[in-house]
C-alpha positions as CSV (number, residue, x, y, z in Angstrom):
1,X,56.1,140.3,-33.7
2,X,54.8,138.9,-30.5
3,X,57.6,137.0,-28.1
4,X,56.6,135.6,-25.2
5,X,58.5,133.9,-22.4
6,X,57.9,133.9,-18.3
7,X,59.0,136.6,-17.5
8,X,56.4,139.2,-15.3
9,X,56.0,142.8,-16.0
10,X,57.2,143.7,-12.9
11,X,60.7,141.9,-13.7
12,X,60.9,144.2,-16.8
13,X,59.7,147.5,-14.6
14,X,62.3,146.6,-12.2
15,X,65.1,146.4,-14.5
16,X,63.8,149.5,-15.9
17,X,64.4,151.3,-12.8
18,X,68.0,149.9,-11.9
19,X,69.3,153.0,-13.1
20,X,67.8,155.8,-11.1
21,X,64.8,157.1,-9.7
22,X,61.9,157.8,-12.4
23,X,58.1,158.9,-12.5
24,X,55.8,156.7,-14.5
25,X,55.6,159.2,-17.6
26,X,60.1,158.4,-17.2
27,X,59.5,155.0,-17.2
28,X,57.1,155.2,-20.1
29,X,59.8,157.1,-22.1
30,X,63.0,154.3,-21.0
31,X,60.5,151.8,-21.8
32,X,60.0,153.3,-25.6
33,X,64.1,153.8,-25.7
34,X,65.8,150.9,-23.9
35,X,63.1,148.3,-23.3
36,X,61.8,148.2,-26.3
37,X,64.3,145.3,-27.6
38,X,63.3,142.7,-25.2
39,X,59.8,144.2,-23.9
40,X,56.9,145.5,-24.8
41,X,54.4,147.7,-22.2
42,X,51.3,150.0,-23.2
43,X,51.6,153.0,-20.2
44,X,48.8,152.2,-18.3
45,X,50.0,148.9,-17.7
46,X,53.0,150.6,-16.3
47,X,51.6,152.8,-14.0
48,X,49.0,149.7,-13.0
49,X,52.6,147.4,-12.2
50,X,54.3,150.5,-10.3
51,X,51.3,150.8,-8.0
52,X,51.4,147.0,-7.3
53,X,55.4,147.0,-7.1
54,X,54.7,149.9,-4.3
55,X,52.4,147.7,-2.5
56,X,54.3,145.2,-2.5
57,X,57.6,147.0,-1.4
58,X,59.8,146.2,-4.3
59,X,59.7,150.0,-5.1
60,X,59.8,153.2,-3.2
61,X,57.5,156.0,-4.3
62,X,57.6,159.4,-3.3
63,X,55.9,162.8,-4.1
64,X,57.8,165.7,-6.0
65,X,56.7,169.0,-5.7
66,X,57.1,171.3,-9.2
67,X,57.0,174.8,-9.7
68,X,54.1,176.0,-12.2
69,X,53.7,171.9,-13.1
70,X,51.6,169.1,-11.1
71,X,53.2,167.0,-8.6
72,X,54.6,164.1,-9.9
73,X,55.6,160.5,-8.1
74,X,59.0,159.3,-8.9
75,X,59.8,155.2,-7.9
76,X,63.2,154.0,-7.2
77,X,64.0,149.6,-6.3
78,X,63.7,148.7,-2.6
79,X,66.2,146.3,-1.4
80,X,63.0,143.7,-1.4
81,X,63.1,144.9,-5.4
82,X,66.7,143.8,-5.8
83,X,65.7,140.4,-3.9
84,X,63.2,140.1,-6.4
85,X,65.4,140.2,-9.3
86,X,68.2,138.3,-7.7
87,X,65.6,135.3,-7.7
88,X,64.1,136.1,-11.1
89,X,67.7,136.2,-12.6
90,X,68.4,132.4,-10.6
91,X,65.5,130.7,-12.2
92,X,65.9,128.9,-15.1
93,X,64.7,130.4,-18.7
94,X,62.2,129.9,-20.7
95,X,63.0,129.0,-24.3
96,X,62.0,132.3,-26.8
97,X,58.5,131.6,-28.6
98,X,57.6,133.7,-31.4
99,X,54.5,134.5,-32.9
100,X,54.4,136.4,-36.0
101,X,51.4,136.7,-38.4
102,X,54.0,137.7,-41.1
103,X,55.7,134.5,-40.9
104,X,52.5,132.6,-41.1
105,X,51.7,134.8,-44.0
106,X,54.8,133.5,-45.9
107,X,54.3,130.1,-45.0
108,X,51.1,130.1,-47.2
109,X,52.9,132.2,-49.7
110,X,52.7,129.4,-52.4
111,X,48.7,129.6,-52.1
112,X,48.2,132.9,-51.8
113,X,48.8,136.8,-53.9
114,X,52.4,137.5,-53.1
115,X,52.0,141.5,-53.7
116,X,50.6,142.6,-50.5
117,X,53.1,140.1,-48.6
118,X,55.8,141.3,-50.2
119,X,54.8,144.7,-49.6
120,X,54.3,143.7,-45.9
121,X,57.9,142.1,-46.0
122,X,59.5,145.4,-47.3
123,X,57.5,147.4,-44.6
124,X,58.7,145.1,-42.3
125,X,62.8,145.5,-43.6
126,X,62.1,149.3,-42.8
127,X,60.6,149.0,-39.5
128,X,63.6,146.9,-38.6
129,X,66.3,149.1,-40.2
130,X,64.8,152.0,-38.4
131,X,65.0,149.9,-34.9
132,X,68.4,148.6,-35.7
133,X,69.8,152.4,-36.2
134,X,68.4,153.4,-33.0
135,X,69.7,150.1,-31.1
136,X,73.3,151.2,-32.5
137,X,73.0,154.8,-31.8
138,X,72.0,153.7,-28.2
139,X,75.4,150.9,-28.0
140,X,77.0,154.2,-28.8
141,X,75.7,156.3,-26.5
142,X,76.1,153.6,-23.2
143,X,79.9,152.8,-24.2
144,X,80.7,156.5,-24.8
145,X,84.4,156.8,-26.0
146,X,85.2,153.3,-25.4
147,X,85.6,151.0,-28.1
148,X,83.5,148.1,-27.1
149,X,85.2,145.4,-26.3
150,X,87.3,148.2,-23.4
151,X,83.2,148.8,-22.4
152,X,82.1,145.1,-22.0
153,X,85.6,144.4,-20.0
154,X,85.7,147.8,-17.6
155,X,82.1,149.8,-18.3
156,X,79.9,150.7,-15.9
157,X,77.1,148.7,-16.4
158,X,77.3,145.8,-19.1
159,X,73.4,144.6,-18.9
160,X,71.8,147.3,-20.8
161,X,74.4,147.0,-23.4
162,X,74.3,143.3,-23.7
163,X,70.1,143.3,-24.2
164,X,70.6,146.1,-26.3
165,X,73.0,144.3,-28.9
166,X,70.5,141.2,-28.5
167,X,67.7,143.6,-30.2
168,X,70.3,144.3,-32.7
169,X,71.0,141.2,-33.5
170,X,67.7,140.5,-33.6
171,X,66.5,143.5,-35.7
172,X,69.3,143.0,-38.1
173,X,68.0,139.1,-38.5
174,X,64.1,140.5,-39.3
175,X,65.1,143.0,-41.6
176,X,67.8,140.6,-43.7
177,X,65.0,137.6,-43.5
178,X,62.1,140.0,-45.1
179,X,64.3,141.5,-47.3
180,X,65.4,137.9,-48.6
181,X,61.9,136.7,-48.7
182,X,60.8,139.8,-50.4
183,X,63.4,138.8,-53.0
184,X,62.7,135.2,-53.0
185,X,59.2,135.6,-53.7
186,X,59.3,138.6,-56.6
187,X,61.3,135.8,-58.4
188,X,58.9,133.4,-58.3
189,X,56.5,135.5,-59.2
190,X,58.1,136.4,-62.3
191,X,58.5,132.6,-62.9
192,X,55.0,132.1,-63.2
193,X,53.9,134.9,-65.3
194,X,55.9,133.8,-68.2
């Protein structure tokens, strides 16, 4: 599933990097774990965007020196970073838009072999379950011993949760709608063999 909206790589990066100083191969990982819900980045678009975030002063880059292990460059948001986002988060948002080719799929479903859709659909569920476990084991993990409602009143940091229970929400929606229209459409298909 494709979204798309206005937001710039380097918004997402920068978000990514509120919470400490990381090295591109981090950022890949945080990416994978708790970007994932709201954006999507192959690596070497990452380490393409932190070279142009350095240049432009929005992150600070420095070298660390490993024992028996290469050097590695960790990043960390400038104060011209934090401007950046401050304006980002002022400016108005851009409605979600959402391409799926599954959903165009089932919009021809009436013309077309249901099997391999409904196959699709069911891989689909799975995918989502399998994000939606990992969102909840992440909620988890952020609010620690707090119940959440104590975390979204006193916690620490309240943004990553929030996206995070938006993936949820959203996962748990993708998973119920393909498991639905899985159902819907092995009915019908029995229909019309008798």
């Amino acid at each position: 599933m494709e979204m798309t909206s206005k937001v710039a790589l380097r918004h997402a990066v920068l978000a990514a990097l509120l919470d400490g100083e990381y090295s591109g191969y981090q950022l890949t990982k945080i990416f994978d774990v708790g970007v994932s819900n709201f954006w999507y980045a192959a690596p070497q678009q990452l380490y393409a965007e932190l070279t142009k975030l350095e240049a432009d002063g929005l992150v600070a880059g420095r070298e660390v020196v490993q024992r028996g292990r290469p050097n590695k460059r960790v990043f960390k948001v400038t104060q011209a970073g934090l401007d950046e986002l401050a304006a980002f988060a002022a400016t108005p948002a851009k409605p979600l838009l959402l391409r799926d080719d599954l959903a165009v799929k089932v919009h021809a479903a009436d013309l077309v072999d249901t099997a391999p859709l409904i196959a699709q659909l069911r891989e689909r569920a799975e995918e989502a379950a399998a994000k939606l476990a990992f969102f909840e084991q992440t909620l988890r993990r952020l609010r620690g011993d707090l119940d959440e409602e104590e975390f979204l009143r006193a916690g620490e940091r309240a943004g990553p949760y929030l996206s995070c229970l938006a993936g949820c929400r959203l996962e748990r929606e993708m998973r119920d709608w393909c498991l639905e229209t899985a159902r819907t459409l092995e009915e019908r298909a029995k229909r019309r063999v008798r």
